PDB file of C-alpha atoms in Angstrom:
ATOM      1  CA  MET A 298     100.204 120.205 135.275  1.00  0.00           C
ATOM      2  CA  GLY A 299     101.143 116.386 135.462  1.00  0.00           C
ATOM      3  CA  SER A 300      99.462 115.607 131.910  1.00  0.00           C
ATOM      4  CA  ILE A 301     101.947 118.674 130.815  1.00  0.00           C
ATOM      5  CA  CYS A 302     104.690 117.603 132.276  1.00  0.00           C
ATOM      6  CA  GLY A 303     103.458 113.679 131.000  1.00  0.00           C
ATOM      7  CA  CYS A 304     102.968 115.108 127.299  1.00  0.00           C
ATOM      8  CA  ILE A 305     106.513 116.462 127.279  1.00  0.00           C
ATOM      9  CA  ASN A 306     107.753 112.998 128.175  1.00  0.00           C
ATOM     10  CA  PHE A 307     105.881 111.364 125.667  1.00  0.00           C
ATOM     11  CA  TYR A 308     107.018 113.804 123.191  1.00  0.00           C
ATOM     12  CA  PHE A 309     110.436 113.438 124.146  1.00  0.00           C
ATOM     13  CA  GLN A 310     110.564 109.818 124.194  1.00  0.00           C
ATOM     14  CA  ALA A 311     108.985 109.857 120.704  1.00  0.00           C
ATOM     15  CA  LYS A 312     111.875 111.777 119.199  1.00  0.00           C
ATOM     16  CA  GLY A 313     114.116 109.749 120.435  1.00  0.00           C
ATOM     17  CA  ALA A 314     112.589 107.004 119.382  1.00  0.00           C
ATOM     18  CA  GLU A 315     113.283 108.756 115.490  1.00  0.00           C
ATOM     19  CA  ASN A 316     116.506 109.419 116.126  1.00  0.00           C
ATOM     20  CA  ARG A 317     117.241 105.701 116.829  1.00  0.00           C
ATOM     21  CA  LEU A 318     115.919 104.463 113.289  1.00  0.00           C
ATOM     22  CA  GLY A 319     119.613 103.397 111.047  1.00  0.00           C
ATOM     23  CA  ILE A 320     121.997 103.373 113.398  1.00  0.00           C
ATOM     24  CA  SER A 321     123.828 100.514 114.892  1.00  0.00           C
ATOM     25  CA  PRO A 322     122.599  98.679 117.965  1.00  0.00           C
ATOM     26  CA  SER A 323     125.469  99.768 120.721  1.00  0.00           C
ATOM     27  CA  ALA A 324     124.784 103.173 119.510  1.00  0.00           C
ATOM     28  CA  ALA A 325     120.833 102.795 119.974  1.00  0.00           C
ATOM     29  CA  LYS A 326     121.758 100.935 122.982  1.00  0.00           C
ATOM     30  CA  LEU A 327     123.505 103.862 124.499  1.00  0.00           C
ATOM     31  CA  SER A 328     121.286 106.443 123.343  1.00  0.00           C
ATOM     32  CA  VAL A 329     118.501 104.792 124.601  1.00  0.00           C
ATOM     33  CA  PHE A 330     119.975 104.412 127.967  1.00  0.00           C
ATOM     34  CA  LYS A 331     121.093 108.508 127.890  1.00  0.00           C
ATOM     35  CA  ASN A 332     117.525 109.720 126.870  1.00  0.00           C
ATOM     36  CA  PHE A 333     115.710 106.887 129.116  1.00  0.00           C
ATOM     37  CA  TYR A 334     117.769 108.939 132.302  1.00  0.00           C
ATOM     38  CA  PHE A 335     117.882 112.257 130.772  1.00  0.00           C
ATOM     39  CA  ARG A 336     114.141 112.125 130.175  1.00  0.00           C
ATOM     40  CA  TYR A 337     112.952 110.829 134.240  1.00  0.00           C
ATOM     41  CA  LEU A 338     115.734 113.377 135.974  1.00  0.00           C
ATOM     42  CA  ALA A 339     114.403 116.580 133.791  1.00  0.00           C
ATOM     43  CA  LEU A 340     110.585 114.884 135.032  1.00  0.00           C
ATOM     44  CA  ALA A 341     111.906 114.622 138.041  1.00  0.00           C
ATOM     45  CA  ALA A 342     112.987 118.164 138.548  1.00  0.00           C
ATOM     46  CA  ALA A 343     109.833 119.474 137.452  1.00  0.00           C
ATOM     47  CA  LEU A 344     107.815 118.110 138.872  1.00  0.00           C
ATOM     48  CA  PHE A 345     110.308 118.657 142.425  1.00  0.00           C
ATOM     49  CA  LEU A 346     110.213 122.428 141.247  1.00  0.00           C
ATOM     50  CA  ILE A 347     106.528 122.209 140.733  1.00  0.00           C
ATOM     51  CA  ILE A 348     105.616 120.666 144.057  1.00  0.00           C
ATOM     52  CA  LYS A 349     107.862 123.269 145.772  1.00  0.00           C
ATOM     53  CA  PHE A 350     106.840 126.518 144.368  1.00  0.00           C
ATOM     54  CA  LEU A 351     103.621 125.999 143.215  1.00  0.00           C
ATOM     55  CA  SER A 352      99.986 124.682 145.196  1.00  0.00           C
ATOM     56  CA  VAL A 353      99.174 121.780 143.658  1.00  0.00           C
ATOM     57  CA  ASN A 354      97.303 118.870 144.753  1.00  0.00           C
ATOM     58  CA  ILE A 355     100.004 115.988 144.484  1.00  0.00           C
ATOM     59  CA  PHE A 356      97.322 113.264 144.051  1.00  0.00           C
ATOM     60  CA  ALA A 357      95.835 115.221 140.913  1.00  0.00           C
ATOM     61  CA  LEU A 358      99.662 116.027 139.651  1.00  0.00           C
ATOM     62  CA  LEU A 359     100.454 112.199 139.605  1.00  0.00           C
ATOM     63  CA  VAL A 360      97.112 111.520 137.767  1.00  0.00           C
ATOM     64  CA  GLY A 361      97.646 113.848 135.054  1.00  0.00           C
ATOM     65  CA  LEU A 362     101.700 111.888 134.922  1.00  0.00           C
ATOM     66  CA  LEU A 363      99.872 108.713 134.197  1.00  0.00           C
ATOM     67  CA  ALA A 364      96.955 110.651 131.591  1.00  0.00           C
ATOM     68  CA  VAL A 365      99.011 109.884 128.705  1.00  0.00           C
ATOM     69  CA  PRO A 366     100.707 105.892 129.174  1.00  0.00           C
ATOM     70  CA  VAL A 367      96.539 105.520 130.183  1.00  0.00           C
ATOM     71  CA  VAL A 368      95.525 106.820 126.578  1.00  0.00           C
ATOM     72  CA  VAL A 369      98.531 105.293 124.622  1.00  0.00           C
ATOM     73  CA  ALA A 370      97.668 101.961 126.388  1.00  0.00           C
ATOM     74  CA  LEU A 371      93.428 102.366 126.065  1.00  0.00           C
ATOM     75  CA  GLU A 372      93.922 103.594 122.330  1.00  0.00           C
ATOM     76  CA  SER A 373      95.790 100.272 121.167  1.00  0.00           C
ATOM     77  CA  PHE A 374      93.698  98.066 123.231  1.00  0.00           C
ATOM     78  CA  PHE A 375      90.873  99.488 121.305  1.00  0.00           C
ATOM     79  CA  ASP A 376      92.611  99.357 118.101  1.00  0.00           C
ATOM     80  CA  TYR A 377      93.183  95.603 118.496  1.00  0.00           C
ATOM     81  CA  LYS A 378      89.616  94.972 119.344  1.00  0.00           C
ATOM     82  CA  LYS A 379      88.936  96.570 116.452  1.00  0.00           C
ATOM     83  CA  GLY A 380      91.384  94.602 114.612  1.00  0.00           C
ATOM     84  CA  GLU A 381      90.315  91.217 115.980  1.00  0.00           C
ATOM     85  CA  ARG A 382      86.128  92.310 115.222  1.00  0.00           C
ATOM     86  CA  GLU A 383      87.217  92.860 111.466  1.00  0.00           C
ATOM     87  CA  SER A 384      88.689  89.407 111.041  1.00  0.00           C
TER      88      SER A 384
END
């Protein structure tokens, strides 16, 4: 459940970043602010409902939430190392 919520959050983060390309900096800042708080409010509400009404292991739920950022960070790290070796 945590990794599903994390993937959905990451998807909307990516879509939000795409939508900000080509707009003025002040409009982009406001849009990023709204998108950030809306995503995390929705994520918090979903996690609350999952914890309240389903029998889940909270530790596994939190590990699942962290799976997406960890994979992105590891992929970036390995791409960096690969580029370092090829240079």
